[in-house]
Amino acid sequence: MRMEQIGVIGLGNMGLGMAATLAAKGFTVTGFDINETRRAPAEAAGIRFTTTLADILSSADAIVCSLPLARDVEQVLTTDGDLLERRDRKVVVIDTSTSDPATTRRLAARLGAAGHALLDAPVSGGPSGAAQGTLTMMVGGAAEDFALAEPVLSALSAKAIHVGPSGAGNVAKLVNNMLVAAHLVAMGEAMRLSEAAGLSAQEAIAVVNTASGRSAVSEVMVPRWVLPNTFDSGFSAGLMRKDVRLALELAAETGVSLPLCAHAGEIWGATRTSIPDTADFTRMADYRAKDAA
Ligand code: NAD
């Protein structure tokens, strides 16, 4: 099946990089964002920018979404625009937003009934992975739709894992980000302890990274964004709070008790003043901050 015209909805930190990657790899890419300031960087990357959703929904072979919330995805596809009415071909929607599995499954069923498909395909790797086409994608949906979307998935990712049926990608991503959220809290505390006990955080992390306490937080995030005091990863504390909330809601829905992660969630909630939603999420591990949780 033809897979040439790709629509990208949401051209933020992640969506713009993904759209640019697809354009650089030969796809014809049309991008939509409610924020007009995304036009110039999109056009500079070879993406046709449109403010008319129908330009994408009526002609794209596949649609990549990169929006804050699951309900934003449902809104653009079924309320602001109407993919459900399209009849000329099956359109695969690749939703890379970090979303909740219940909303994904409901939307997947609605699109499926209209002859289309929704893959939940949340990503790990940040804006640099999006811009370089080296993301990890965790994909939920039918195997035949995963196969249909393969040219787009492989252009965007170093690894696209078909996790299971609809919603499974969202579950994997929420599990991943719940761990990162808790690791960041623990990492800030660990570095604060080290400094207080006379060993610099930098020296302690160098040791941890050769020992059993290491993680992506200690190996990637701390050296890149915390120790050099740059805090410019391109992922906001507000979006991480959303992910923690979704993970804890999933725990409540499934009746699982997560006392440690629930406490990490409380810490993320209680630090809104010192680490506002617009701040970089790695601020949570800022061991220099006096009023950290
Ligand atoms: P962002 O805030 O930078 O970008 C979101 C974009 O969506 C913005 O440009 C905004 O104007 C646009 N938008 C919002 N509502 C819209 C609508 N109704 N129609 C069209 N455009 C709309 O966010 P981001 O960091 O790019 O994250 C996007 C998604 O990817 C989120 O679900 C996030 O949790 C997830 N994610 C982000 C990262 C990261 O490192 N930034 C990594 C993995 C996953």
mmCIF file of C-alpha atoms and ligand atoms in Angstrom:
data_model
loop_
_atom_site.group_PDB
_atom_site.id
_atom_site.type_symbol
_atom_site.label_atom_id
_atom_site.label_comp_id
_atom_site.label_asym_id
_atom_site.label_seq_id
_atom_site.Cartn_x
_atom_site.Cartn_y
_atom_site.Cartn_z
ATOM 1 C CA MET A 1 0.000 0.000 0.000
ATOM 2 C CA ARG A 2 1.229 3.528 -0.876
ATOM 3 C CA MET A 3 2.988 5.338 1.988
ATOM 4 C CA GLU A 4 4.279 8.624 0.584
ATOM 5 C CA GLN A 5 2.144 11.483 1.878
ATOM 6 C CA ILE A 6 2.517 11.831 5.614
ATOM 7 C CA GLY A 7 0.602 14.290 7.790
ATOM 8 C CA VAL A 8 2.129 15.294 11.112
ATOM 9 C CA ILE A 9 -0.219 16.864 13.670
ATOM 10 C CA GLY A 10 1.581 18.718 16.474
ATOM 11 C CA LEU A 11 4.922 20.285 15.560
ATOM 12 C CA GLY A 12 6.358 20.826 19.045
ATOM 13 C CA ASN A 13 9.661 19.621 20.469
ATOM 14 C CA MET A 14 9.015 16.068 19.247
ATOM 15 C CA GLY A 15 6.645 16.488 16.288
ATOM 16 C CA LEU A 16 8.811 18.985 14.425
ATOM 17 C CA GLY A 17 11.863 16.703 14.661
ATOM 18 C CA MET A 18 9.849 13.693 13.473
ATOM 19 C CA ALA A 19 8.341 15.651 10.574
ATOM 20 C CA ALA A 20 11.811 16.911 9.573
ATOM 21 C CA THR A 21 13.198 13.373 9.707
ATOM 22 C CA LEU A 22 10.411 12.084 7.454
ATOM 23 C CA ALA A 23 10.944 14.946 4.979
ATOM 24 C CA ALA A 24 14.708 14.320 4.944
ATOM 25 C CA LYS A 25 14.040 10.632 4.187
ATOM 26 C CA GLY A 26 11.951 11.406 1.099
ATOM 27 C CA PHE A 27 8.358 11.440 2.354
ATOM 28 C CA THR A 28 6.089 14.335 1.346
ATOM 29 C CA VAL A 29 5.213 15.848 4.703
ATOM 30 C CA THR A 30 2.405 18.237 5.607
ATOM 31 C CA GLY A 31 2.395 19.574 9.168
ATOM 32 C CA PHE A 32 -0.391 21.094 11.261
ATOM 33 C CA ASP A 33 -0.110 22.941 14.554
ATOM 34 C CA ILE A 34 -2.451 25.395 16.267
ATOM 35 C CA ASN A 35 0.604 27.519 17.066
ATOM 36 C CA GLU A 36 1.506 29.638 14.036
ATOM 37 C CA THR A 37 5.075 30.127 15.343
ATOM 38 C CA ARG A 38 5.789 26.534 14.271
ATOM 39 C CA ARG A 39 5.374 27.515 10.595
ATOM 40 C CA ALA A 40 8.863 28.989 10.050
ATOM 41 C CA PRO A 41 10.885 26.100 11.537
ATOM 42 C CA ALA A 42 8.627 23.614 9.743
ATOM 43 C CA GLU A 43 9.049 25.258 6.358
ATOM 44 C CA ALA A 44 12.805 25.547 6.918
ATOM 45 C CA ALA A 45 12.855 21.752 7.336
ATOM 46 C CA GLY A 46 11.006 21.099 4.064
ATOM 47 C CA ILE A 47 7.588 20.548 5.626
ATOM 48 C CA ARG A 48 4.460 22.077 4.075
ATOM 49 C CA PHE A 49 2.715 23.879 6.971
ATOM 50 C CA THR A 50 -1.058 24.078 6.923
ATOM 51 C CA THR A 51 -3.630 25.642 9.228
ATOM 52 C CA THR A 52 -6.390 23.550 7.649
ATOM 53 C CA LEU A 53 -6.729 20.105 9.214
ATOM 54 C CA ALA A 54 -8.630 18.816 6.181
ATOM 55 C CA ASP A 55 -5.434 19.223 4.095
ATOM 56 C CA ILE A 56 -4.060 16.303 6.087
ATOM 57 C CA LEU A 57 -7.139 14.298 6.986
ATOM 58 C CA SER A 58 -8.435 14.141 3.402
ATOM 59 C CA SER A 59 -5.260 13.080 1.615
ATOM 60 C CA ALA A 60 -2.505 11.669 3.853
ATOM 61 C CA ASP A 61 -1.512 8.005 3.513
ATOM 62 C CA ALA A 62 -0.556 7.977 7.211
ATOM 63 C CA ILE A 63 -0.882 10.502 10.021
ATOM 64 C CA VAL A 64 1.639 10.956 12.832
ATOM 65 C CA CYS A 65 0.281 12.688 15.948
ATOM 66 C CA SER A 66 2.499 14.313 18.586
ATOM 67 C CA LEU A 67 0.132 16.122 20.930
ATOM 68 C CA PRO A 68 0.052 16.708 24.690
ATOM 69 C CA LEU A 69 -2.900 14.456 25.584
ATOM 70 C CA ALA A 70 -4.975 11.552 24.262
ATOM 71 C CA ARG A 71 -8.048 13.762 24.209
ATOM 72 C CA ASP A 72 -6.214 16.220 21.909
ATOM 73 C CA VAL A 73 -5.678 13.374 19.435
ATOM 74 C CA GLU A 74 -9.346 12.351 19.606
ATOM 75 C CA GLN A 75 -10.390 15.993 19.200
ATOM 76 C CA VAL A 76 -8.304 16.719 16.072
ATOM 77 C CA LEU A 77 -9.260 13.468 14.326
ATOM 78 C CA THR A 78 -12.969 13.331 15.149
ATOM 79 C CA THR A 79 -14.186 16.795 16.210
ATOM 80 C CA ASP A 80 -11.980 19.572 14.779
ATOM 81 C CA GLY A 81 -11.531 17.417 11.662
ATOM 82 C CA ASP A 82 -13.308 14.251 10.578
ATOM 83 C CA LEU A 83 -11.183 11.300 9.603
ATOM 84 C CA LEU A 84 -14.166 9.029 10.311
ATOM 85 C CA GLU A 85 -15.840 10.280 7.109
ATOM 86 C CA ARG A 86 -12.903 9.457 4.846
ATOM 87 C CA ARG A 87 -13.629 6.504 2.576
ATOM 88 C CA ASP A 88 -11.029 6.375 -0.244
ATOM 89 C CA ARG A 89 -8.436 4.271 1.602
ATOM 90 C CA LYS A 90 -7.374 2.929 4.972
ATOM 91 C CA VAL A 91 -5.405 5.547 6.874
ATOM 92 C CA VAL A 92 -3.039 4.468 9.648
ATOM 93 C CA VAL A 93 -2.732 6.961 12.493
ATOM 94 C CA ILE A 94 0.548 6.620 14.380
ATOM 95 C CA ASP A 95 -0.014 8.311 17.723
ATOM 96 C CA THR A 96 3.366 9.048 19.298
ATOM 97 C CA SER A 97 1.874 11.081 22.176
ATOM 98 C CA THR A 98 2.192 9.641 25.673
ATOM 99 C CA SER A 99 -1.442 8.752 26.333
ATOM 100 C CA ASP A 100 -3.698 6.579 28.424
ATOM 101 C CA PRO A 101 -4.606 3.139 27.090
ATOM 102 C CA ALA A 102 -8.375 3.501 27.659
ATOM 103 C CA THR A 103 -8.699 6.604 25.440
ATOM 104 C CA THR A 104 -6.455 4.974 22.846
ATOM 105 C CA ARG A 105 -8.568 1.792 22.749
ATOM 106 C CA ARG A 106 -11.795 3.779 22.414
ATOM 107 C CA LEU A 107 -10.407 5.874 19.556
ATOM 108 C CA ALA A 108 -8.859 2.807 17.890
ATOM 109 C CA ALA A 109 -12.278 1.127 17.914
ATOM 110 C CA ARG A 110 -13.991 4.214 16.427
ATOM 111 C CA LEU A 111 -11.375 4.553 13.678
ATOM 112 C CA GLY A 112 -11.414 0.800 13.040
ATOM 113 C CA ALA A 113 -15.201 0.880 12.535
ATOM 114 C CA ALA A 114 -14.647 3.595 9.893
ATOM 115 C CA GLY A 115 -12.056 1.461 8.053
ATOM 116 C CA HIS A 116 -8.954 3.141 9.490
ATOM 117 C CA ALA A 117 -6.406 2.152 12.147
ATOM 118 C CA LEU A 118 -4.770 3.708 15.175
ATOM 119 C CA LEU A 119 -1.419 2.535 16.477
ATOM 120 C CA ASP A 120 -0.368 3.812 19.890
ATOM 121 C CA ALA A 121 3.329 4.406 19.274
ATOM 122 C CA PRO A 122 4.767 6.433 22.150
ATOM 123 C CA VAL A 123 8.437 7.187 21.936
ATOM 124 C CA SER A 124 11.603 7.431 24.003
ATOM 125 C CA GLY A 125 14.707 9.340 22.946
ATOM 126 C CA GLY A 126 13.656 12.982 23.252
ATOM 127 C CA PRO A 127 13.853 15.780 20.685
ATOM 128 C CA SER A 128 17.354 14.711 19.557
ATOM 129 C CA GLY A 129 16.120 11.170 18.833
ATOM 130 C CA ALA A 130 13.148 12.635 16.935
ATOM 131 C CA ALA A 131 15.399 14.882 14.841
ATOM 132 C CA GLN A 132 17.837 12.043 14.073
ATOM 133 C CA GLY A 133 15.288 9.264 13.455
ATOM 134 C CA THR A 134 16.723 7.202 16.308
ATOM 135 C CA LEU A 135 13.735 6.980 18.655
ATOM 136 C CA THR A 136 12.620 3.840 20.432
ATOM 137 C CA MET A 137 8.927 3.293 19.608
ATOM 138 C CA MET A 138 6.674 1.033 21.674
ATOM 139 C CA VAL A 139 3.728 0.146 19.513
ATOM 140 C CA GLY A 140 0.269 -1.182 20.312
ATOM 141 C CA GLY A 141 -2.210 -2.330 17.666
ATOM 142 C CA ALA A 142 -2.915 -5.061 15.131
ATOM 143 C CA ALA A 143 0.063 -6.796 13.494
ATOM 144 C CA GLU A 144 -1.271 -5.980 9.993
ATOM 145 C CA ASP A 145 -1.401 -2.245 10.842
ATOM 146 C CA PHE A 146 2.097 -2.377 12.343
ATOM 147 C CA ALA A 147 3.252 -3.904 9.026
ATOM 148 C CA LEU A 148 1.411 -1.209 7.013
ATOM 149 C CA ALA A 149 3.074 1.557 9.032
ATOM 150 C CA GLU A 150 6.526 -0.040 8.898
ATOM 151 C CA PRO A 151 8.097 2.429 6.383
ATOM 152 C CA VAL A 152 7.182 5.351 8.646
ATOM 153 C CA LEU A 153 8.073 3.588 11.896
ATOM 154 C CA SER A 154 11.486 2.556 10.600
ATOM 155 C CA ALA A 155 12.201 6.074 9.303
ATOM 156 C CA LEU A 156 11.494 7.514 12.749
ATOM 157 C CA SER A 157 13.159 4.963 14.969
ATOM 158 C CA ALA A 158 16.254 2.952 15.685
ATOM 159 C CA LYS A 159 13.924 0.362 17.180
ATOM 160 C CA ALA A 160 10.141 -0.060 16.858
ATOM 161 C CA ILE A 161 8.846 -2.784 19.171
ATOM 162 C CA HIS A 162 5.396 -4.242 18.534
ATOM 163 C CA VAL A 163 4.394 -4.652 22.173
ATOM 164 C CA GLY A 164 0.878 -6.067 21.744
ATOM 165 C CA PRO A 165 -2.712 -5.041 20.989
ATOM 166 C CA SER A 166 -4.145 -1.516 21.162
ATOM 167 C CA GLY A 167 -3.063 0.300 24.335
ATOM 168 C CA ALA A 168 -0.054 -1.956 25.001
ATOM 169 C CA GLY A 169 2.363 0.714 23.735
ATOM 170 C CA ASN A 170 0.829 3.247 26.123
ATOM 171 C CA VAL A 171 1.162 0.823 29.041
ATOM 172 C CA ALA A 172 4.856 0.225 28.253
ATOM 173 C CA LYS A 173 5.522 3.969 27.974
ATOM 174 C CA LEU A 174 3.743 4.785 31.255
ATOM 175 C CA VAL A 175 5.713 2.042 33.026
ATOM 176 C CA ASN A 176 8.919 3.493 31.564
ATOM 177 C CA ASN A 177 8.155 7.092 32.504
ATOM 178 C CA MET A 178 6.934 6.188 35.994
ATOM 179 C CA LEU A 179 10.381 4.661 36.534
ATOM 180 C CA VAL A 180 12.152 7.732 35.132
ATOM 181 C CA ALA A 181 10.057 10.040 37.328
ATOM 182 C CA ALA A 182 10.949 8.029 40.445
ATOM 183 C CA HIS A 183 14.613 7.682 39.393
ATOM 184 C CA LEU A 184 14.934 11.461 39.021
ATOM 185 C CA VAL A 185 13.663 12.028 42.574
ATOM 186 C CA ALA A 186 16.014 9.346 43.915
ATOM 187 C CA MET A 187 18.938 10.691 41.890
ATOM 188 C CA GLY A 188 18.549 14.225 43.282
ATOM 189 C CA GLU A 189 18.493 12.796 46.822
ATOM 190 C CA ALA A 190 21.503 10.546 46.171
ATOM 191 C CA MET A 191 23.611 13.418 44.829
ATOM 192 C CA ARG A 192 22.562 15.666 47.729
ATOM 193 C CA LEU A 193 23.698 12.964 50.163
ATOM 194 C CA SER A 194 27.001 12.568 48.378
ATOM 195 C CA GLU A 195 27.779 16.299 48.433
ATOM 196 C CA ALA A 196 26.764 16.589 52.108
ATOM 197 C CA ALA A 197 29.092 13.684 52.952
ATOM 198 C CA GLY A 198 32.070 15.264 51.179
ATOM 199 C CA LEU A 199 32.084 13.530 47.772
ATOM 200 C CA SER A 200 31.134 15.696 44.792
ATOM 201 C CA ALA A 201 28.040 14.648 42.875
ATOM 202 C CA GLN A 202 30.151 14.388 39.729
ATOM 203 C CA GLU A 203 32.592 11.950 41.364
ATOM 204 C CA ALA A 204 29.773 9.908 42.886
ATOM 205 C CA ILE A 205 27.931 9.573 39.556
ATOM 206 C CA ALA A 206 31.145 8.536 37.785
ATOM 207 C CA VAL A 207 31.348 5.633 40.247
ATOM 208 C CA VAL A 208 27.608 4.823 40.108
ATOM 209 C CA ASN A 209 27.879 4.553 36.330
ATOM 210 C CA THR A 210 30.326 1.681 36.717
ATOM 211 C CA ALA A 211 28.253 0.035 39.471
ATOM 212 C CA SER A 212 24.782 -1.328 40.122
ATOM 213 C CA GLY A 213 22.954 1.938 40.878
ATOM 214 C CA ARG A 214 23.193 3.215 37.308
ATOM 215 C CA SER A 215 20.246 3.949 35.004
ATOM 216 C CA ALA A 216 19.478 6.143 31.979
ATOM 217 C CA VAL A 217 19.059 8.957 34.492
ATOM 218 C CA SER A 218 22.635 8.563 35.793
ATOM 219 C CA GLU A 219 24.204 7.624 32.457
ATOM 220 C CA VAL A 220 22.479 10.115 30.140
ATOM 221 C CA MET A 221 20.353 12.731 31.897
ATOM 222 C CA VAL A 222 22.633 13.697 34.781
ATOM 223 C CA PRO A 223 25.806 14.120 32.646
ATOM 224 C CA ARG A 224 23.942 15.965 29.858
ATOM 225 C CA TRP A 225 21.569 18.246 31.690
ATOM 226 C CA VAL A 226 22.062 18.215 35.491
ATOM 227 C CA LEU A 227 25.818 18.352 36.183
ATOM 228 C CA PRO A 228 26.487 21.040 33.503
ATOM 229 C CA ASN A 229 23.456 22.973 34.803
ATOM 230 C CA THR A 230 21.935 23.270 31.311
ATOM 231 C CA PHE A 231 18.477 21.769 31.932
ATOM 232 C CA ASP A 232 17.532 21.937 28.257
ATOM 233 C CA SER A 233 16.469 18.379 27.405
ATOM 234 C CA GLY A 234 13.334 19.590 25.583
ATOM 235 C CA PHE A 235 10.905 17.659 27.822
ATOM 236 C CA SER A 236 8.897 19.726 30.279
ATOM 237 C CA ALA A 237 8.142 18.995 33.925
ATOM 238 C CA GLY A 238 4.456 19.558 33.064
ATOM 239 C CA LEU A 239 4.452 16.704 30.540
ATOM 240 C CA MET A 240 6.261 14.451 33.032
ATOM 241 C CA ARG A 241 3.599 15.291 35.662
ATOM 242 C CA LYS A 242 0.991 14.260 33.084
ATOM 243 C CA ASP A 243 2.768 10.917 32.586
ATOM 244 C CA VAL A 244 3.001 10.296 36.343
ATOM 245 C CA ARG A 245 -0.710 11.124 36.707
ATOM 246 C CA LEU A 246 -1.615 8.721 33.874
ATOM 247 C CA ALA A 247 0.507 5.939 35.400
ATOM 248 C CA LEU A 248 -1.093 6.405 38.836
ATOM 249 C CA GLU A 249 -4.586 6.524 37.283
ATOM 250 C CA LEU A 250 -3.779 3.254 35.526
ATOM 251 C CA ALA A 251 -2.714 1.786 38.878
ATOM 252 C CA ALA A 252 -6.025 2.896 40.418
ATOM 253 C CA GLU A 253 -8.039 1.462 37.489
ATOM 254 C CA THR A 254 -6.247 -1.865 37.704
ATOM 255 C CA GLY A 255 -6.347 -1.998 41.530
ATOM 256 C CA VAL A 256 -2.582 -2.113 42.007
ATOM 257 C CA SER A 257 -0.932 -0.514 45.044
ATOM 258 C CA LEU A 258 2.290 1.364 44.196
ATOM 259 C CA PRO A 259 3.354 3.031 47.455
ATOM 260 C CA LEU A 260 6.827 4.157 46.317
ATOM 261 C CA CYS A 261 5.683 5.483 42.939
ATOM 262 C CA ALA A 262 2.638 7.128 44.539
ATOM 263 C CA HIS A 263 5.009 8.977 46.882
ATOM 264 C CA ALA A 264 7.182 9.999 43.913
ATOM 265 C CA GLY A 265 3.980 11.293 42.297
ATOM 266 C CA GLU A 266 3.229 13.356 45.425
ATOM 267 C CA ILE A 267 6.726 14.839 45.234
ATOM 268 C CA TRP A 268 6.214 15.776 41.576
ATOM 269 C CA GLY A 269 2.907 17.395 42.542
ATOM 270 C CA ALA A 270 4.273 19.260 45.580
ATOM 271 C CA THR A 271 7.184 20.865 43.677
ATOM 272 C CA ARG A 272 5.073 22.861 41.184
ATOM 273 C CA THR A 273 6.289 26.159 42.633
ATOM 274 C CA SER A 274 10.022 25.385 42.655
ATOM 275 C CA ILE A 275 9.856 23.340 39.417
ATOM 276 C CA PRO A 276 7.064 24.877 37.322
ATOM 277 C CA ASP A 277 5.381 22.942 34.509
ATOM 278 C CA THR A 278 7.383 24.925 31.942
ATOM 279 C CA ALA A 279 10.751 23.968 33.530
ATOM 280 C CA ASP A 280 12.871 21.117 32.202
ATOM 281 C CA PHE A 281 11.903 17.784 33.802
ATOM 282 C CA THR A 282 15.517 17.056 34.802
ATOM 283 C CA ARG A 283 15.251 19.910 37.352
ATOM 284 C CA MET A 284 13.835 17.219 39.646
ATOM 285 C CA ALA A 285 17.383 15.866 40.041
ATOM 286 C CA ASP A 286 18.911 19.285 40.719
ATOM 287 C CA TYR A 287 20.854 18.452 43.876
ATOM 288 C CA ARG A 288 21.858 22.121 44.241
ATOM 289 C CA ALA A 289 18.265 23.282 44.830
ATOM 290 C CA LYS A 290 17.650 24.013 48.522
ATOM 291 C CA ASP A 291 13.888 23.485 48.561
ATOM 292 C CA ALA A 292 13.747 20.290 46.525
ATOM 293 C CA ALA A 293 11.391 17.673 47.926
HETATM 294 P P1 NAD B 1 5.257 20.269 22.981
HETATM 295 O O1 NAD B 1 4.405 20.978 23.964
HETATM 296 O O2 NAD B 1 6.620 20.777 22.664
HETATM 297 O O3 NAD B 1 4.467 20.135 21.577
HETATM 298 C C1 NAD B 1 3.084 19.919 21.458
HETATM 299 C C2 NAD B 1 2.634 20.660 20.203
HETATM 300 O O4 NAD B 1 1.260 20.341 19.968
HETATM 301 C C3 NAD B 1 2.733 22.185 20.346
HETATM 302 O O5 NAD B 1 3.439 22.742 19.243
HETATM 303 C C4 NAD B 1 1.267 22.641 20.366
HETATM 304 O O6 NAD B 1 1.062 23.919 19.784
HETATM 305 C C5 NAD B 1 0.613 21.541 19.554
HETATM 306 N N1 NAD B 1 -0.812 21.369 19.806
HETATM 307 C C6 NAD B 1 -1.443 21.322 21.006
HETATM 308 N N2 NAD B 1 -2.762 21.100 20.819
HETATM 309 C C7 NAD B 1 -2.941 21.004 19.470
HETATM 310 C C8 NAD B 1 -4.066 20.773 18.634
HETATM 311 N N3 NAD B 1 -5.289 20.600 19.173
HETATM 312 N N4 NAD B 1 -3.885 20.723 17.300
HETATM 313 C C9 NAD B 1 -2.652 20.901 16.759
HETATM 314 N N5 NAD B 1 -1.546 21.136 17.483
HETATM 315 C C10 NAD B 1 -1.693 21.178 18.828
HETATM 316 O O7 NAD B 1 5.309 18.751 23.481
HETATM 317 P P2 NAD B 1 6.407 17.639 23.109
HETATM 318 O O8 NAD B 1 7.498 17.701 24.118
HETATM 319 O O9 NAD B 1 6.698 17.705 21.652
HETATM 320 O O10 NAD B 1 5.555 16.325 23.434
HETATM 321 C C11 NAD B 1 4.530 15.834 22.570
HETATM 322 C C12 NAD B 1 4.077 14.474 23.090
HETATM 323 O O11 NAD B 1 5.192 13.577 23.081
HETATM 324 C C13 NAD B 1 3.554 14.499 24.534
HETATM 325 O O12 NAD B 1 2.500 13.576 24.662
HETATM 326 C C14 NAD B 1 4.763 14.087 25.349
HETATM 327 O O13 NAD B 1 4.375 13.526 26.592
HETATM 328 C C15 NAD B 1 5.407 13.090 24.420
HETATM 329 N N6 NAD B 1 6.862 12.918 24.566
HETATM 330 C C16 NAD B 1 7.720 13.967 24.683
HETATM 331 C C17 NAD B 1 9.092 13.740 24.793
HETATM 332 C C18 NAD B 1 10.099 14.875 24.923
HETATM 333 O O14 NAD B 1 11.277 14.577 25.239
HETATM 334 N N7 NAD B 1 9.739 16.123 24.690
HETATM 335 C C19 NAD B 1 9.594 12.435 24.759
HETATM 336 C C20 NAD B 1 8.706 11.383 24.617
HETATM 337 C C21 NAD B 1 7.348 11.630 24.517
#
